[in-house]
mmCIF file of C-alpha atoms and ligand atoms in Angstrom:
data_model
loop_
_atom_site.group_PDB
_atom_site.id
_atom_site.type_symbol
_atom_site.label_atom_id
_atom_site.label_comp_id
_atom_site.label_asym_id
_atom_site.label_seq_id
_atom_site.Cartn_x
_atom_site.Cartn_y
_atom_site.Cartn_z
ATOM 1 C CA UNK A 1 -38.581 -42.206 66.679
ATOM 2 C CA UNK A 2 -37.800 -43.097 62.904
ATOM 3 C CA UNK A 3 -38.826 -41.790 60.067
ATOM 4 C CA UNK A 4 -41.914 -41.325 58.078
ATOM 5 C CA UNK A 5 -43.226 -41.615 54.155
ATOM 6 C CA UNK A 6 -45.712 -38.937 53.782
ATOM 7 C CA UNK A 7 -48.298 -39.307 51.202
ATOM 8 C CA UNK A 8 -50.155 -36.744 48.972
ATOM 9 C CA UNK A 9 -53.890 -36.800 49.228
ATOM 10 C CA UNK A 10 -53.670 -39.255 45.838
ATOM 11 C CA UNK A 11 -51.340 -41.126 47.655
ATOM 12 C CA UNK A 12 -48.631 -40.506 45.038
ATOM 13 C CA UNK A 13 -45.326 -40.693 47.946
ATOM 14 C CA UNK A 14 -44.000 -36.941 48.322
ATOM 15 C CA UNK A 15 -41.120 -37.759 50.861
ATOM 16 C CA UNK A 16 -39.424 -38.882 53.903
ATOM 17 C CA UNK A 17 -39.767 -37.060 56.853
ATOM 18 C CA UNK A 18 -38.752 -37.511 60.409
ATOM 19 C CA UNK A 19 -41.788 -38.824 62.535
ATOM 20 C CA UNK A 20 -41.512 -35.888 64.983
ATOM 21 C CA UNK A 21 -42.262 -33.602 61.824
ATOM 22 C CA UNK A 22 -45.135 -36.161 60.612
ATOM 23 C CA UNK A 23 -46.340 -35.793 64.139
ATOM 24 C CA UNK A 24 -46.745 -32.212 63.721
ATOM 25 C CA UNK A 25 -48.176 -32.274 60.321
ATOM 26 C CA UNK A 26 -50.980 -34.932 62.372
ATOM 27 C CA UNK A 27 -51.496 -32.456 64.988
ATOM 28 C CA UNK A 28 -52.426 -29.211 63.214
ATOM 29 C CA UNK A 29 -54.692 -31.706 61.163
ATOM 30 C CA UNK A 30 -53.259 -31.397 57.713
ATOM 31 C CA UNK A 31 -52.282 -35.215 57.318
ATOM 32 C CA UNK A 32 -53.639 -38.223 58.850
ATOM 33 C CA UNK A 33 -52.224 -41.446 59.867
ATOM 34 C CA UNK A 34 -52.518 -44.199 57.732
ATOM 35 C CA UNK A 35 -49.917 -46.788 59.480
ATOM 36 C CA UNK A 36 -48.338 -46.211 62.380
ATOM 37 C CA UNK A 37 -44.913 -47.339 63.770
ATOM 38 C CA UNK A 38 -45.843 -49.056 66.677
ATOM 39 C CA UNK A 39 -44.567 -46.118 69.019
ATOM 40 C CA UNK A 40 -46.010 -43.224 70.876
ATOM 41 C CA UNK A 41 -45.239 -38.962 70.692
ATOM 42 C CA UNK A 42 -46.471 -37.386 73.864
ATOM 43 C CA UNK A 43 -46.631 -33.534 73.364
ATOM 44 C CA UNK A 44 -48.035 -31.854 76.714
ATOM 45 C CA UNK A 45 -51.573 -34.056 77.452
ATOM 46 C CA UNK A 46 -52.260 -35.624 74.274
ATOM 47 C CA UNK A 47 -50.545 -38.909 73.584
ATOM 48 C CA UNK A 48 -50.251 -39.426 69.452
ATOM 49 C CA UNK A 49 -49.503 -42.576 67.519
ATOM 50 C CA UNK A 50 -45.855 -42.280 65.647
ATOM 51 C CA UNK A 51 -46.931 -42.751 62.179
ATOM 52 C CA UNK A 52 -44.770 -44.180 59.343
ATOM 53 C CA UNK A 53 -46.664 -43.621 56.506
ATOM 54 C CA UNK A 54 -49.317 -40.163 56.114
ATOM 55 C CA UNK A 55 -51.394 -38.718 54.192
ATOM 56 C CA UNK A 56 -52.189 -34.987 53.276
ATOM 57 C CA UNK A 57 -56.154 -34.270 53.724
ATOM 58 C CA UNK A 58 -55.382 -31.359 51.102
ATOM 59 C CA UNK A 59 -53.611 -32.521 47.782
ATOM 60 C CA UNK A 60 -50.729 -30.493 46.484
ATOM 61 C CA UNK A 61 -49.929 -29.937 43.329
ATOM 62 C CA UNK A 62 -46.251 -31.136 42.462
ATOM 63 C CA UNK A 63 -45.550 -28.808 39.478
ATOM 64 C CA UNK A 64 -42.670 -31.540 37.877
ATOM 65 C CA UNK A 65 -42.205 -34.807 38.352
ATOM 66 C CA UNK A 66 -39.748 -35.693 40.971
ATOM 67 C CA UNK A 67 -36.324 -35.716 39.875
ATOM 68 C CA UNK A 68 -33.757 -37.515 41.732
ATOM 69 C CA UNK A 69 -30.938 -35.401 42.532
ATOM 70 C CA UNK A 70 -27.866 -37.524 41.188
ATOM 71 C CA UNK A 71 -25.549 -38.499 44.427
ATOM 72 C CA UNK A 72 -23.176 -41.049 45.051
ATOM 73 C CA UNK A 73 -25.651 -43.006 47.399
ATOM 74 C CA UNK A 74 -27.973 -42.359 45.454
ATOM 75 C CA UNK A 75 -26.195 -44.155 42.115
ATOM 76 C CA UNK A 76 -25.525 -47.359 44.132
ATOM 77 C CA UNK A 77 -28.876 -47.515 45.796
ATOM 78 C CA UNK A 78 -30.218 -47.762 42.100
ATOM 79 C CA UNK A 79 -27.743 -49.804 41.132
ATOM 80 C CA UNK A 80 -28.231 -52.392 44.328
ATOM 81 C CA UNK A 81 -24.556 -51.574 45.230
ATOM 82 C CA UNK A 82 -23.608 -54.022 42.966
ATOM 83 C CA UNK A 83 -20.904 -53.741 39.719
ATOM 84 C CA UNK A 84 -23.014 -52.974 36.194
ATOM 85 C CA UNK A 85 -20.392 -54.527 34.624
ATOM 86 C CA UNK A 86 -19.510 -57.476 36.769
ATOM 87 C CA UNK A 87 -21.860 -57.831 39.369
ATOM 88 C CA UNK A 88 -19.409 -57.787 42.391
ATOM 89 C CA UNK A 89 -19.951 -55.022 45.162
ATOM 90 C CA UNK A 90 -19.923 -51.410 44.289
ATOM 91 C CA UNK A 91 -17.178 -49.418 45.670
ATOM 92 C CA UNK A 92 -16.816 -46.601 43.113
ATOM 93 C CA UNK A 93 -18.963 -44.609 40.313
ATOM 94 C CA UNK A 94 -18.089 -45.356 37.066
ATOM 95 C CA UNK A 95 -18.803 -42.913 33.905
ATOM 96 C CA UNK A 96 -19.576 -44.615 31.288
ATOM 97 C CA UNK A 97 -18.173 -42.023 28.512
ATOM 98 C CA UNK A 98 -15.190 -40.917 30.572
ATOM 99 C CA UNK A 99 -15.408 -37.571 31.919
ATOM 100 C CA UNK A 100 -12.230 -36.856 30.547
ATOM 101 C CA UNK A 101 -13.446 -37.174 26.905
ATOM 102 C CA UNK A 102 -16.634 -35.329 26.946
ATOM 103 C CA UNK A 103 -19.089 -37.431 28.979
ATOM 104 C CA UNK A 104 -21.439 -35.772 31.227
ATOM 105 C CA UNK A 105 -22.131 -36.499 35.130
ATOM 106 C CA UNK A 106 -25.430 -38.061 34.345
ATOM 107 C CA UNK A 107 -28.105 -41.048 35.373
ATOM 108 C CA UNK A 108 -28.008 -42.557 32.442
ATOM 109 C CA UNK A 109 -23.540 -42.141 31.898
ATOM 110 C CA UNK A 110 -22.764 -43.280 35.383
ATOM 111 C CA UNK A 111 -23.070 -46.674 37.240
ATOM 112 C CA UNK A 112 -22.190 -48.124 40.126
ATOM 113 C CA UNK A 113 -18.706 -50.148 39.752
ATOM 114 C CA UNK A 114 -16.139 -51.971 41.462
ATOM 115 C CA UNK A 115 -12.678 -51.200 42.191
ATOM 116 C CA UNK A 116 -11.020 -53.751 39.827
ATOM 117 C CA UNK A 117 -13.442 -53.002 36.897
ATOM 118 C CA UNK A 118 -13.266 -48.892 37.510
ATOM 119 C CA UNK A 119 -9.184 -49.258 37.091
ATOM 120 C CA UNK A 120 -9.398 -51.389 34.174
ATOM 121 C CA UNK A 121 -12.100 -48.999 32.273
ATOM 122 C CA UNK A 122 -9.907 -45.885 33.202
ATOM 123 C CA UNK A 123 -10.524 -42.775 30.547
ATOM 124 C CA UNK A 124 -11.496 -45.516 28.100
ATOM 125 C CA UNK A 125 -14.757 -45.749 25.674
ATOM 126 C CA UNK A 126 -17.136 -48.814 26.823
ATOM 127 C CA UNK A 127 -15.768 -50.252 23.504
ATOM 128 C CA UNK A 128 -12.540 -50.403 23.903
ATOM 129 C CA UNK A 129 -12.113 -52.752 26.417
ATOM 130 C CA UNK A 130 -13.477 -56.101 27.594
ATOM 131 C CA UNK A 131 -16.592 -54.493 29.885
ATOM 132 C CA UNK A 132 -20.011 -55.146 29.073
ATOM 133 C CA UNK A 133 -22.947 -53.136 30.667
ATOM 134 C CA UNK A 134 -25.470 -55.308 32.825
ATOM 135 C CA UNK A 135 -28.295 -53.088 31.776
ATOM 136 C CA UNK A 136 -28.348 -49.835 29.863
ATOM 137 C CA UNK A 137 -29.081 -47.072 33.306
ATOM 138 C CA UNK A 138 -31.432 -44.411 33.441
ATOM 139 C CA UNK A 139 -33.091 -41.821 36.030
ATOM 140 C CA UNK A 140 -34.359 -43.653 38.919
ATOM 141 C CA UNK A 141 -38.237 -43.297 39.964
ATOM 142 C CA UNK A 142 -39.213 -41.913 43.246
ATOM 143 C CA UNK A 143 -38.433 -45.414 44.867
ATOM 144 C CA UNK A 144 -34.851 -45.031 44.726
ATOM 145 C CA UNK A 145 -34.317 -41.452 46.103
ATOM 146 C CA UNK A 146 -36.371 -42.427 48.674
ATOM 147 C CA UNK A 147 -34.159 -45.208 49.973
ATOM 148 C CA UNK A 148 -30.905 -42.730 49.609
ATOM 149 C CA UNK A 149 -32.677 -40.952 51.570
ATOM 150 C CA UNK A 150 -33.771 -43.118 54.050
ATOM 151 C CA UNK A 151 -31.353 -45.826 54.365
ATOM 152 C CA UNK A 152 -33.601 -48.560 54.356
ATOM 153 C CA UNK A 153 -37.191 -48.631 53.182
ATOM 154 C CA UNK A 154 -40.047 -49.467 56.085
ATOM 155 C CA UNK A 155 -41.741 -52.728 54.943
ATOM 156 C CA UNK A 156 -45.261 -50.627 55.577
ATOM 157 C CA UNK A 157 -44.080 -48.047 52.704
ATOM 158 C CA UNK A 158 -43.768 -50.744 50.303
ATOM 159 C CA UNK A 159 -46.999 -50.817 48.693
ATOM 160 C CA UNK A 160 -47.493 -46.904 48.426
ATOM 161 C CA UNK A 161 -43.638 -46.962 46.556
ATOM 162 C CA UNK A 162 -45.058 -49.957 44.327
ATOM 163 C CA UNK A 163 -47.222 -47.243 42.681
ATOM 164 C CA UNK A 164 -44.708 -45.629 41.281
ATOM 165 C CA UNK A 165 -42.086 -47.970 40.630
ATOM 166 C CA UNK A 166 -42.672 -47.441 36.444
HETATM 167 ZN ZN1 LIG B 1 -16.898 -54.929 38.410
#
């Protein structure tokens, strides 16, 4: 039945959930639909529209702002699974100060890399080879943990992950 983006009552995105649970949330009346997915949840005589994007009716307070939890899909999904230094597909995670000499397993030390440019970085310093980074990386917005979450982002999410995009 998919998945679904559910919304605080601001309509700041809080996370992906699977429609069965959004269902629920619909049906004890703390969220309410605000686009459906084009399919139907029967539970015992009422019939419910799927929804793929909700909202709360109460607002909850979110006491930091979201941090994306630093994961291998998550890395190439901000990255767009492409090499930051060559722009080939991503098959491995590069750190940018080498693990080995200090650096730390962090958004803005690791990028998404390919094999060929991985092996010839090695335990090296950026500036001691040839590589060049594509653009200097940092923590990722609510956008991207969402799609390492979900796989693929519905089209109808689009505008509500727009928001928050900066
Ligand atoms: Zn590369």
């Amino acid at each position: 039945m998919g998945r679904a983006l559910l919304l605080n009552a601001t309509f700041e995105p809080l996370c992906v959930l699977p429609a069965r649970r959004a269902v629920v949330l619909v049906l004890k009346d703390k969220a309410e639909i605000i686009h459906r997915n084009g399919a139907d949840f029967h539970a015992e005589s009422v019939v419910i529209p799927a929804p793929a994007v909700l909202r709360l009716r109460h607002y909850v307070h979110v006491p930091h702002r979201t941090r994306v939890p630093l994961s291998r899909r998550a890395v190439f999904a901000r990255d767009g699974h492409r090499c930051q230094y060559c722009d080939r597909a991503a098959e491995n995670i590069d750190h940018i100060v080498p693990r080995s000499r200090g650096g730390d397993h962090a958004w803005d030390n690791v990028v998404a890399s390919c094999r060929r440019c991985n092996t010839v970085k090695r335990d090296r310093y950026l500036h001691e080879t040839s590589l060049e980074l594509r653009t200097a990386p940092v923590a990722p917005r609510a956008r991207v943990w969402i799609a390492a979450v979900a796989g693929s982002l519905d089209p109808s999410w689009e505008p509500y992950l727009r928001a928050v995009a900066s």
